[in-house]
Coordinates of C-alpha atoms in Angstrom, one line a residue:
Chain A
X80 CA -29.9 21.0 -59.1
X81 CA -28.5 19.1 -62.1
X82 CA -25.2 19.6 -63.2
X83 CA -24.5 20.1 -66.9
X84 CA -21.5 18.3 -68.0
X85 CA -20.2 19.6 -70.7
X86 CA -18.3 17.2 -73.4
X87 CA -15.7 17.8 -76.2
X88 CA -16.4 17.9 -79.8
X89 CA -15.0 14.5 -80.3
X90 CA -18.0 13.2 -77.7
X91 CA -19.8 11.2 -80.4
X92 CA -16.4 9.8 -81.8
X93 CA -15.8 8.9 -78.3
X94 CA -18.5 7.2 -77.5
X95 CA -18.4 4.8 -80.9
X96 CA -15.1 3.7 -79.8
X97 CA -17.0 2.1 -76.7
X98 CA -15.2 4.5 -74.5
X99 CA -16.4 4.8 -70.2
X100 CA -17.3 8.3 -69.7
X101 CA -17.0 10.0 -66.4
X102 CA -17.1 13.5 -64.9
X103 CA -14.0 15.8 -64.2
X104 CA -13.3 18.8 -63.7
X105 CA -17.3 19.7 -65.1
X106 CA -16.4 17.9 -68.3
X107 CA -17.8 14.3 -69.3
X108 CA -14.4 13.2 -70.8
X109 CA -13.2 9.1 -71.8
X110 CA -12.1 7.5 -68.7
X111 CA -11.0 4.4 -70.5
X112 CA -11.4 2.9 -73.8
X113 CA -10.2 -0.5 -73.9
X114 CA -8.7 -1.1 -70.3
X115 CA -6.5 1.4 -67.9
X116 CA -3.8 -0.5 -67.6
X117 CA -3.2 -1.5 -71.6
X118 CA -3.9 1.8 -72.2
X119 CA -0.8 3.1 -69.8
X120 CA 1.7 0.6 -71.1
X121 CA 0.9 1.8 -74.3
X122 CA 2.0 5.0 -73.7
X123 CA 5.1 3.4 -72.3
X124 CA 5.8 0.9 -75.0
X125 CA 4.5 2.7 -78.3
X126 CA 2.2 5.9 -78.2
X127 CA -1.1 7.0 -77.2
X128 CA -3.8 10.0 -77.7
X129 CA -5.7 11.5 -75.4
X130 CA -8.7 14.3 -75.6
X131 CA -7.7 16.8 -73.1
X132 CA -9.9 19.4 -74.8
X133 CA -11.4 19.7 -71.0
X134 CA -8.5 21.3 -70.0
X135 CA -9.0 25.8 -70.8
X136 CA -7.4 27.3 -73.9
X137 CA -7.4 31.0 -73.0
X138 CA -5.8 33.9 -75.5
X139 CA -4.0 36.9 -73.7
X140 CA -3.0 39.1 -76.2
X141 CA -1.8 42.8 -76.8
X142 CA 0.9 45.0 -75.7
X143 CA 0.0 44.6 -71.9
X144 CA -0.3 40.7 -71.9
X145 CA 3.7 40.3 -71.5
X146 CA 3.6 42.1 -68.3
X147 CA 0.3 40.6 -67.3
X148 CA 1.4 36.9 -67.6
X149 CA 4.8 38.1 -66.0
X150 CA 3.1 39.6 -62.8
X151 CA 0.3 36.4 -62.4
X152 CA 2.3 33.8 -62.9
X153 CA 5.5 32.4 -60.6
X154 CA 7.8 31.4 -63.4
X155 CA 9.8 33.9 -65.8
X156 CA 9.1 34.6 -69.0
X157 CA 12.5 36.2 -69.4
X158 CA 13.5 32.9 -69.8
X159 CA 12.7 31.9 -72.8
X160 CA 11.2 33.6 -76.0
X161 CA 8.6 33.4 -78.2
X162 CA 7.2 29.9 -80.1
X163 CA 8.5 28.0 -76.9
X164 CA 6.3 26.5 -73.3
X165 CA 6.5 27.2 -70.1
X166 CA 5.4 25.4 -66.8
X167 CA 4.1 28.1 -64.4
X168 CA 2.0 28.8 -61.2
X169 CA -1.1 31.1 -60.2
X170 CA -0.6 31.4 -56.4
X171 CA -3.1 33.2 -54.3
X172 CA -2.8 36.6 -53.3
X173 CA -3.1 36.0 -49.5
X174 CA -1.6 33.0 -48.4
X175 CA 0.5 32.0 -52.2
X176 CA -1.2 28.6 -52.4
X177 CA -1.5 27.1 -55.7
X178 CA -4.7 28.2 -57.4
X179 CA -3.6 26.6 -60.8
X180 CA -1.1 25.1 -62.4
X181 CA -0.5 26.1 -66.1
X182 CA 1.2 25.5 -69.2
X183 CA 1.8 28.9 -71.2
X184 CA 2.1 29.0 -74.7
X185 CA 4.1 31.9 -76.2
X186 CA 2.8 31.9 -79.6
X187 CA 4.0 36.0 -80.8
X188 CA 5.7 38.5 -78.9
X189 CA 2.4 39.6 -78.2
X190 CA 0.4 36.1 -78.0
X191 CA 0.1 33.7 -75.4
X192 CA -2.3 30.9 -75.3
X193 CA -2.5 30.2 -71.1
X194 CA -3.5 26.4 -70.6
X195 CA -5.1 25.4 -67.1
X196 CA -6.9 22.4 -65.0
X197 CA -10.4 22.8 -66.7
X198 CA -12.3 23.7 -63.1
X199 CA -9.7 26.8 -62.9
X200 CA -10.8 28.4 -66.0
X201 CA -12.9 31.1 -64.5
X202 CA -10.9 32.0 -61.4
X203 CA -7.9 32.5 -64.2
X204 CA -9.3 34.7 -66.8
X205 CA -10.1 36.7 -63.4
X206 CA -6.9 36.8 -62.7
X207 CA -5.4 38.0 -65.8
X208 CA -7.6 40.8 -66.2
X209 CA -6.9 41.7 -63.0
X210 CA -2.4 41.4 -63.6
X211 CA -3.4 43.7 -66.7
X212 CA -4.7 46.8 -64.5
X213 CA -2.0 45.6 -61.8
X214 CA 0.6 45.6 -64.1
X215 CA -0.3 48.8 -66.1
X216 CA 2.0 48.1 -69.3
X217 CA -0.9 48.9 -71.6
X218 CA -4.0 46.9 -73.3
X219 CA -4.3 43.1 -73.4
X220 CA -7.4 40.8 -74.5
X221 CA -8.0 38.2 -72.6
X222 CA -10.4 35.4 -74.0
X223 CA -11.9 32.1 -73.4
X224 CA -11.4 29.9 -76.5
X225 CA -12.0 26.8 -75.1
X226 CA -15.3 26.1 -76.7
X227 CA -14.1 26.6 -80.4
X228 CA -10.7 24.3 -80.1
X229 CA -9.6 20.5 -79.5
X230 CA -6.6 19.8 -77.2
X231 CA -4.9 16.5 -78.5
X232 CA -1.7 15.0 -76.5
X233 CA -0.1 12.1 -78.4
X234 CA 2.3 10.8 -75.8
X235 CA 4.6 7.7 -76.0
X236 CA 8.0 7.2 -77.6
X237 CA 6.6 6.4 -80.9
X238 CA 4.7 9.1 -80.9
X239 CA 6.1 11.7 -83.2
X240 CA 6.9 8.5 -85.2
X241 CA 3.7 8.2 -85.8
X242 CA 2.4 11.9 -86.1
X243 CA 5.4 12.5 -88.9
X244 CA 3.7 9.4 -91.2
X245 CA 0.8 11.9 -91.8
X246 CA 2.0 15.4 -90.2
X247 CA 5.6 15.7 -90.3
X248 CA 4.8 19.9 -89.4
X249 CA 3.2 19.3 -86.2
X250 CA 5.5 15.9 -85.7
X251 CA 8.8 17.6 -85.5
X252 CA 7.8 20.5 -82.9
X253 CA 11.1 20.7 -80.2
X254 CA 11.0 19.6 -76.2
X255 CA 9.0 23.0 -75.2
X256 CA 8.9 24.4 -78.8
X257 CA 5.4 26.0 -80.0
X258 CA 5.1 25.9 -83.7
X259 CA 2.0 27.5 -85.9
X260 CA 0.4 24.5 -88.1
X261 CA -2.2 23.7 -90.7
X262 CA -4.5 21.0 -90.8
X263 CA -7.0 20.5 -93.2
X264 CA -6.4 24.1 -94.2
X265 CA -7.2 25.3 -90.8
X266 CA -4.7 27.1 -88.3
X267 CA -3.3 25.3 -85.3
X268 CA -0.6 24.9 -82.7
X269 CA 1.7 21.9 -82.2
X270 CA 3.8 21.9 -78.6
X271 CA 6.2 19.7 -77.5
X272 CA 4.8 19.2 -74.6
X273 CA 2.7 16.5 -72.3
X274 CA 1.8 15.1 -68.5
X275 CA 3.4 11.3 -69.2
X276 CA 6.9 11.4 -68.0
X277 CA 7.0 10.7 -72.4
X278 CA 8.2 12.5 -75.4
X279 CA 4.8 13.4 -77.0
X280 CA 3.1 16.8 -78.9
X281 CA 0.2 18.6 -77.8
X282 CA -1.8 19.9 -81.1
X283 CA -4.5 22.4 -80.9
X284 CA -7.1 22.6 -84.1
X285 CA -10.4 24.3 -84.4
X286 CA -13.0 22.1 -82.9
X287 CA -14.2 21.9 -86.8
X288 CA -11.4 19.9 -88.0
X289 CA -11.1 17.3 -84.8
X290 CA -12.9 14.5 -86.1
X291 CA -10.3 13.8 -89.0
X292 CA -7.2 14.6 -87.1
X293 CA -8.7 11.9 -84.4
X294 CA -9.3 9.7 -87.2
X295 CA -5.6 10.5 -88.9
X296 CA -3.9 9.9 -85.5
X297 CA -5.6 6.9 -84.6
X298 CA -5.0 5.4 -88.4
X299 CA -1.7 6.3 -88.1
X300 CA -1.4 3.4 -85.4
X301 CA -2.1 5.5 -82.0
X302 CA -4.0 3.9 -79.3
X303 CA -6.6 6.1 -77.8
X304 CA -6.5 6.2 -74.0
X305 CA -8.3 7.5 -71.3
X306 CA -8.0 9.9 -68.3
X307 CA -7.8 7.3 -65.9
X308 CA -4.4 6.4 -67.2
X309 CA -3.6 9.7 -67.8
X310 CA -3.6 9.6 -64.1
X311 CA -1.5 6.4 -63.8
X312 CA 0.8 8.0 -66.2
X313 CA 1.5 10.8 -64.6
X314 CA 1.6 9.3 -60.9
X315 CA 4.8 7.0 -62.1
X316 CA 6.5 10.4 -63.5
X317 CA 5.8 12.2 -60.3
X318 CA 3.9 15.2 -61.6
X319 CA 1.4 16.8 -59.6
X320 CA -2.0 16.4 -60.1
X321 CA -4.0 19.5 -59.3
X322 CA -6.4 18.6 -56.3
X323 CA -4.1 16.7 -54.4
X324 CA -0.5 17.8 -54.9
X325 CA -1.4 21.2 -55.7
X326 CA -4.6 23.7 -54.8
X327 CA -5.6 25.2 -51.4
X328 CA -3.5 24.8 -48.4
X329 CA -0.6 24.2 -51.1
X330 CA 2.5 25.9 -52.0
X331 CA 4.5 25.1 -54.7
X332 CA 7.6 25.4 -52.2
X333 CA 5.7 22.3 -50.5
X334 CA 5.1 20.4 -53.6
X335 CA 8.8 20.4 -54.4
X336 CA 7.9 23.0 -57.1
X337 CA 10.5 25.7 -56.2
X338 CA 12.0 25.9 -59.7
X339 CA 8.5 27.5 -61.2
X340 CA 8.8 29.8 -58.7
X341 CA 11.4 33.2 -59.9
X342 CA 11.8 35.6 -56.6
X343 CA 14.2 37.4 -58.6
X344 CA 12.2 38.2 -61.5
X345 CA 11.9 41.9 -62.2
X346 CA 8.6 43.4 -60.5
X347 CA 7.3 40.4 -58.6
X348 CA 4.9 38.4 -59.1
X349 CA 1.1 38.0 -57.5
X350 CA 1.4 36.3 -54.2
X351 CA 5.1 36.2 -53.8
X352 CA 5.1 38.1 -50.6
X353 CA 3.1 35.3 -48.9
X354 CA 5.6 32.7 -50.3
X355 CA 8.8 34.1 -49.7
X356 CA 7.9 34.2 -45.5
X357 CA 7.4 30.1 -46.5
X358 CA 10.5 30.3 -48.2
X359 CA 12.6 31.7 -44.9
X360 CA 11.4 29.6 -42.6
X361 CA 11.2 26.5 -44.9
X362 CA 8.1 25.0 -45.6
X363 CA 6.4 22.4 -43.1
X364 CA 6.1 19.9 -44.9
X365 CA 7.3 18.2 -48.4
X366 CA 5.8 16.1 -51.0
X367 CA 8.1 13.0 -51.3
X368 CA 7.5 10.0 -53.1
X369 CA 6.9 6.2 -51.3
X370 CA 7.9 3.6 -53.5
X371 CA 5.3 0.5 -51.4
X372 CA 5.4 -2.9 -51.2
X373 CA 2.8 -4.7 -52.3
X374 CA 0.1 -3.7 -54.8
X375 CA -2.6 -2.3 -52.5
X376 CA -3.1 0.8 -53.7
X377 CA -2.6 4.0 -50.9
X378 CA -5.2 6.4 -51.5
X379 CA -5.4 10.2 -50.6
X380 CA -5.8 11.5 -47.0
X381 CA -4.0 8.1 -45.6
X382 CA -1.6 8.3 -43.2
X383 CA 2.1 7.7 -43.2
X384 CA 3.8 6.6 -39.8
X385 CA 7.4 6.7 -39.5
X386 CA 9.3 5.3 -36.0
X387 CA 5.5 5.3 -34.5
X388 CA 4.7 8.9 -35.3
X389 CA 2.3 10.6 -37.7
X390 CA 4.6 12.2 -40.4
X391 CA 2.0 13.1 -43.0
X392 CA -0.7 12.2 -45.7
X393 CA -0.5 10.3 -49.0
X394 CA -1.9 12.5 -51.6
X395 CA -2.2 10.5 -54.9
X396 CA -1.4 6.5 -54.7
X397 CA -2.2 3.5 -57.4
X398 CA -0.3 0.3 -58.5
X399 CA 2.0 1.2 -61.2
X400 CA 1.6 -0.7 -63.8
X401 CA 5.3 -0.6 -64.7
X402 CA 7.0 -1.4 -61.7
X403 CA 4.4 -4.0 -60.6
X404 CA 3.7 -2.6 -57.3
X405 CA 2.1 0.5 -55.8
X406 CA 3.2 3.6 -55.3
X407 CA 2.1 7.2 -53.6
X408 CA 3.4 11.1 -53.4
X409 CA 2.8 12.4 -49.8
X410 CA 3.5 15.4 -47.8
X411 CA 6.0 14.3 -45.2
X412 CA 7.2 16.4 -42.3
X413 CA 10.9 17.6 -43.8
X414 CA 12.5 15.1 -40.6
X415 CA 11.5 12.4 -42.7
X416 CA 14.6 11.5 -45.2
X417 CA 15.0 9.7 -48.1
X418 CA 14.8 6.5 -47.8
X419 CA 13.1 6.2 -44.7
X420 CA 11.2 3.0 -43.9
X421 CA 7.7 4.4 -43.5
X422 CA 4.0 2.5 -43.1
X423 CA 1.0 3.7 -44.6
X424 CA -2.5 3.2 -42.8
X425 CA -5.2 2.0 -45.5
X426 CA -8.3 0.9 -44.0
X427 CA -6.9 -0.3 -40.8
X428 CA -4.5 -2.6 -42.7
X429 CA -0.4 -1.1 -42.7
X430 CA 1.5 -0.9 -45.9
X431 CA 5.3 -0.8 -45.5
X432 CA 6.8 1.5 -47.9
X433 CA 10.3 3.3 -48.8
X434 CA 10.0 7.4 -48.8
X435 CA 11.8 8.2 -52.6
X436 CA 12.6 10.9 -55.4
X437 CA 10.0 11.2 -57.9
X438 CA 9.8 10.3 -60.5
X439 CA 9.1 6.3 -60.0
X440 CA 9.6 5.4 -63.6
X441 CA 12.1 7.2 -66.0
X442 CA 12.3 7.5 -69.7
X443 CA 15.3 5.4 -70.8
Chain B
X48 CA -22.7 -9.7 -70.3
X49 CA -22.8 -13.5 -69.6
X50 CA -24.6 -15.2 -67.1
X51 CA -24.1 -18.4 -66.7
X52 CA -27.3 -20.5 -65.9
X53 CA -25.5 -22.8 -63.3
X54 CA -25.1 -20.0 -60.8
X55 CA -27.0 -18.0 -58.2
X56 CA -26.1 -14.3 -58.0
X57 CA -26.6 -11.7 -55.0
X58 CA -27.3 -8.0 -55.1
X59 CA -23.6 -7.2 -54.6
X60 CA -22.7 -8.6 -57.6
X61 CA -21.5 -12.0 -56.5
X62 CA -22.3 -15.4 -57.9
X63 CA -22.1 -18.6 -56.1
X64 CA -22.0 -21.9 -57.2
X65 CA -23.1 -24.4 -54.9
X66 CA -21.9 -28.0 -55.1
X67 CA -22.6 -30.9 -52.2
X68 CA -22.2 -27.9 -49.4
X69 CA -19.6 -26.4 -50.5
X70 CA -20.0 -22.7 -52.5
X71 CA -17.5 -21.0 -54.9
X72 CA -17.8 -17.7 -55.1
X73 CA -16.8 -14.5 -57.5
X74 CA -17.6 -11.1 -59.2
X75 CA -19.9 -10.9 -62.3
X76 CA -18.8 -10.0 -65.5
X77 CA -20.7 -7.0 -65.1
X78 CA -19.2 -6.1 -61.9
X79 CA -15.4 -6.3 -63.2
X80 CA -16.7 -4.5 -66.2
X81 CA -17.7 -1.6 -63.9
X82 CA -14.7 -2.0 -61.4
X83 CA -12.3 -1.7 -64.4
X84 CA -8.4 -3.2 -64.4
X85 CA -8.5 -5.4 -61.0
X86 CA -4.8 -4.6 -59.4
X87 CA -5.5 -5.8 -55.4
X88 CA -7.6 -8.3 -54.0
X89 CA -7.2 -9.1 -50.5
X90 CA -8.4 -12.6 -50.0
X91 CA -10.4 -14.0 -46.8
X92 CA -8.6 -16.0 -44.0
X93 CA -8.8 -20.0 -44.3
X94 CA -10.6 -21.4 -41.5
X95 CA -12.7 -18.1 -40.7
X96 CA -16.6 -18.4 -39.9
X97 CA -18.0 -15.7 -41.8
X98 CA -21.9 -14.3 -41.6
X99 CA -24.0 -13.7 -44.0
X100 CA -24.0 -10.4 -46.1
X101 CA -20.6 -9.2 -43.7
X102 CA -17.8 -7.5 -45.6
X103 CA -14.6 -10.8 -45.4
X104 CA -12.7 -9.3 -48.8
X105 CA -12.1 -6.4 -51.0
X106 CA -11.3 -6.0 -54.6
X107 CA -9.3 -3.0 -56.1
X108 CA -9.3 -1.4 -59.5
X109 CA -6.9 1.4 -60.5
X110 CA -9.9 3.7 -59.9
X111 CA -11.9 2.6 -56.7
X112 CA -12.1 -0.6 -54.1
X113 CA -15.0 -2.4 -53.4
X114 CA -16.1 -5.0 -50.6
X115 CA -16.8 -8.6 -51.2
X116 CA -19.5 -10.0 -48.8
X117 CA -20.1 -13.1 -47.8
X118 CA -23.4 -14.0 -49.7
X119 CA -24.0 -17.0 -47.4
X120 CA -23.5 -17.9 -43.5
X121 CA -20.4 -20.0 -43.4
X122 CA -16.1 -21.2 -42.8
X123 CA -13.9 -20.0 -45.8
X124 CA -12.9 -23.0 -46.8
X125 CA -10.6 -22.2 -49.5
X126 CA -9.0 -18.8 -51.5
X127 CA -7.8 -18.1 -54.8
X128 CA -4.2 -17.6 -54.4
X129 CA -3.5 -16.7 -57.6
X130 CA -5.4 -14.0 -57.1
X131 CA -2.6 -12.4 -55.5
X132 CA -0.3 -12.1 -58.2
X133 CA -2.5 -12.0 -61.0
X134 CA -5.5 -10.5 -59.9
X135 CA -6.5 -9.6 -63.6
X136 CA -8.2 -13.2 -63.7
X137 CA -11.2 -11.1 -62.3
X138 CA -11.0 -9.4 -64.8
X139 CA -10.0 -12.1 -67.8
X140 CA -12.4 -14.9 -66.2
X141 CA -14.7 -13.7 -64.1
X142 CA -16.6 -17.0 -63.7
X143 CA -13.7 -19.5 -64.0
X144 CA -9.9 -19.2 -62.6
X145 CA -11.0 -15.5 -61.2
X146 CA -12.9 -17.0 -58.2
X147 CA -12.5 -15.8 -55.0
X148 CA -13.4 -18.3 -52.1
X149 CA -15.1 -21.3 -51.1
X150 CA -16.9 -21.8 -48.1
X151 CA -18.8 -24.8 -46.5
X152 CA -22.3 -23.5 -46.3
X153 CA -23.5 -23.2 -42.6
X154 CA -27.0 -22.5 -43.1
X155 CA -28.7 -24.8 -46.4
X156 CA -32.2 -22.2 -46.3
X157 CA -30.1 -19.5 -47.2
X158 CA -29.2 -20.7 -50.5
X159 CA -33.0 -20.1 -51.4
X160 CA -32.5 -16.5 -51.0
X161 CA -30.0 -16.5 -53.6
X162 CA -31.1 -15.2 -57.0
X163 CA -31.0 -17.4 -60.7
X164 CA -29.6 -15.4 -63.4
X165 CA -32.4 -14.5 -65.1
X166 CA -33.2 -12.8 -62.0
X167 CA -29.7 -11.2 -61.5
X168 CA -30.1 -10.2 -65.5
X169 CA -33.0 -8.4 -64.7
X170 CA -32.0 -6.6 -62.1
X171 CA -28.4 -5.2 -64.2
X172 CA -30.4 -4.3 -67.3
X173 CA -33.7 -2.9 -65.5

């Protein structure tokens, strides 16, 4: 059986600009335009855009959807209000690993736009309906809206320079702020929000204005970049990628995630039993990160020995472009401390590495 | 996509260039196109008697790695140490200062068996 990808709205614009197309997540999205590794520095040095219309745009709304979101998701909404961003956690019922990790949008008191990995679409709009019954605090409408809406992230420490040349509304959104915004006479979202480790906005327009925003943001002097170093990107800042840091057999207590995670939050939260027997007896293993020597690249499922002894797996590794060496997050066995000397098996070959903090690179 | 007329090229996406015995060898231009930015390339041991077609090097984007084999029976006779620092020569100048290797040819009848670049053309456009 085939496979239908399917592709943003901006596919055609994409593909003029020469861009290298590959699958993720069930989307055909830009790997790369003009090179992976110009494309990351960018993002460092000046700012970037990327199509991340791939990732699932879906509307809870109504009188139940507080309480809905509240009893899904790990975090707590309690703390903060609406027009601000949240960073937040679906965790299975059964054994609290991370089905999806989300951004949530809290557009009205009685709006939210919920944001996760593409492939977790499905599983989450299940999930929501389902918190509505659970959580019994009256109607909410939940509703896919990815197909009618672009998801833009223009990352980098020019980057609200640049937006506010053309778009000062959408340019001057706060750290974590949601503001409502017009383009082309058509209602969007800014957010100050990204997956970098840089200041950027994430703008949301209707799928029938994208081509000129694209166009505006990429006049305005922009670079377009790709998913590939979207991953790059966000392997230096030490955010989790979902797949290998986060998703079955993972807790966010293991991914070093314990702040999304609100115990204390009034009524619980799906899965939390499961987690908080994790959370007594400590979780078995930790994602750290190993800054290595060298620049071959680990890669996920290698092995990290420390004193002789198997002491875990990388998850995610590349070079950085930025420090000019490689570098990997792995689950080590909690025994293994900061700034252990460690050696990582690729292909029969042993990289030496130190076991580190994330993030690897910093905004100054 | 260039290919130069003075080299032979292999399946894997090698050329060679062959001069009194001795062969230089790299990645096309369409095979760094397809690996993307080069950031690794672990280079073959001086000295080394390698066989045809055997895996002796590997080259590493930021996306995926991929083997370099040996495209004739041979010694390594010489590597690209540059490489090591810089490997985005591969990249850059695929047919100039990114070469790999050079090896003293063992076997002269293999070279035969090497394809000419309108061949190798052929076979990367279909």
């Amino acid at each position: 059986m085939t496979e239908i990808l399917r592709t943003s709205p901006l596919d055609a614009v994409h593909r003029a600009l020469g861009a290298r197309l590959a699958e993720f997540g069930g989307w055909e999205m830009p790997i790369q335009y003009s090179g992976v590794i110009e494309e990351h520095r960018a993002c460092r040095e000046s700012a970037v855009v990327f199509d991340v219309s791939h990732l699932g745009s879906v509307r809870v709304s109504g009188p139940g959807a507080f309480a809905a979101l509240q009893w899904a998701f790990t975090n707590d909404l309690n703390r903060i209000e609406p027009r601000r961003a949240q960073y937040t956690h679906l965790l299975d019922e059964r054994d609290a690993h991370v089905v999806d990790d989300i951004i949530v949008w809290w557009l009205e008191p009685e709006a939210f736009t919920v944001m996760p990995n593409a492939s977790n679409t499905e599983p989450l709009v299940a999930a929501i309906k389902a918190a509505v019954k659970t959580a019994a605090a009256g109607e909410a409408e939940v509703l896919d809206v990815t197909d009618s809406r672009v998801v833009l992230a223009v990352q980098g420490p020019e980057a609200r320079a640049r937006l506010s040349t053309f778009w000062p509304e959408a340019a001057s959104v706060g750290h974590f702020h949601v503001v409502p915004v017009t383009w082309l006479g058509e209602s969007g979202w800014a957010s100050g929000t990204g997956y970098t480790g840089e200041d950027g906005v994430e703008i949301e327009v209707p799928a029938s204005v994208a081509n000129e925003l694209w166009d505006a943001i990429v006049a305005s002097g922009v670079t377009p970049a790709g998913l590939g170093a979207r991953d790059t990107l966000r392997l230096e800042a030490g955010l989790p990628l979902h797949g290998h840091e986060l998703g079955e057999g993972i807790t966010s207590l293991q991914a070093g995630l314990a702040w999304v995670v609100r115990f204390d939050k009034p009524g619980g939260f799906r899965g939390a039993g499961a987690l908080r027997v994790e959370q007594e007896q400590g979780p078995s293993r930790v994602l750290r990160g190993i800054s290595v020597e060298g620049r071959q690249p680990p890669r996920g499922g290698n092995t990290v020995f420390f004193g002789g002894d198997d002491v875990g797996e990388v998850s995610s590794g590349n070079f950085s472009p930025i420090l000019g060496h490689s570098i990997a997050l792995a689950f080590l066995k909690p025994s293994v401390e900061l700034g252990a000397e460690v050696t990582i098996e690729v292909r029969g070959r042993e990289l030496r590495g130190t076991v580190v903090r994330p993030p690897f690179v910093r905004r100054p | 996509m260039i290919y130069p007329d003075d080299l032979k090229y292999t399946q894997e996406h090698e050329w060679v260039k062959v001069t009194d015995g001795r062969a230089m060898i790299g990645i096309t231009d369409f095979a760094q196109d397809a690996l993307g930015d080069v950031v690794f390339v672990q280079l073959p041991e001086i000295g080394v008697s390698v066989l045809r077609s055997v895996g002796i090097a590997e080259v590493e984007s930021t996306k995926s790695v991929s083997e370099i084999y040996a495209p004739l029976t041979g010694v390594i006779a010489e590597v690209n140490t540059a490489l090591e620092e810089t490997p985005e020569l591969l990249n850059q100048d695929p047919y100039g200062a990114g070469w790999i290797f050079v090896l003293e040819v063992g076997v002269e009848a293999e070279i035969g068996g090497l394809m000419d670049a309108s061949a190798y053309q052929a076979l990367v456009e279909g």
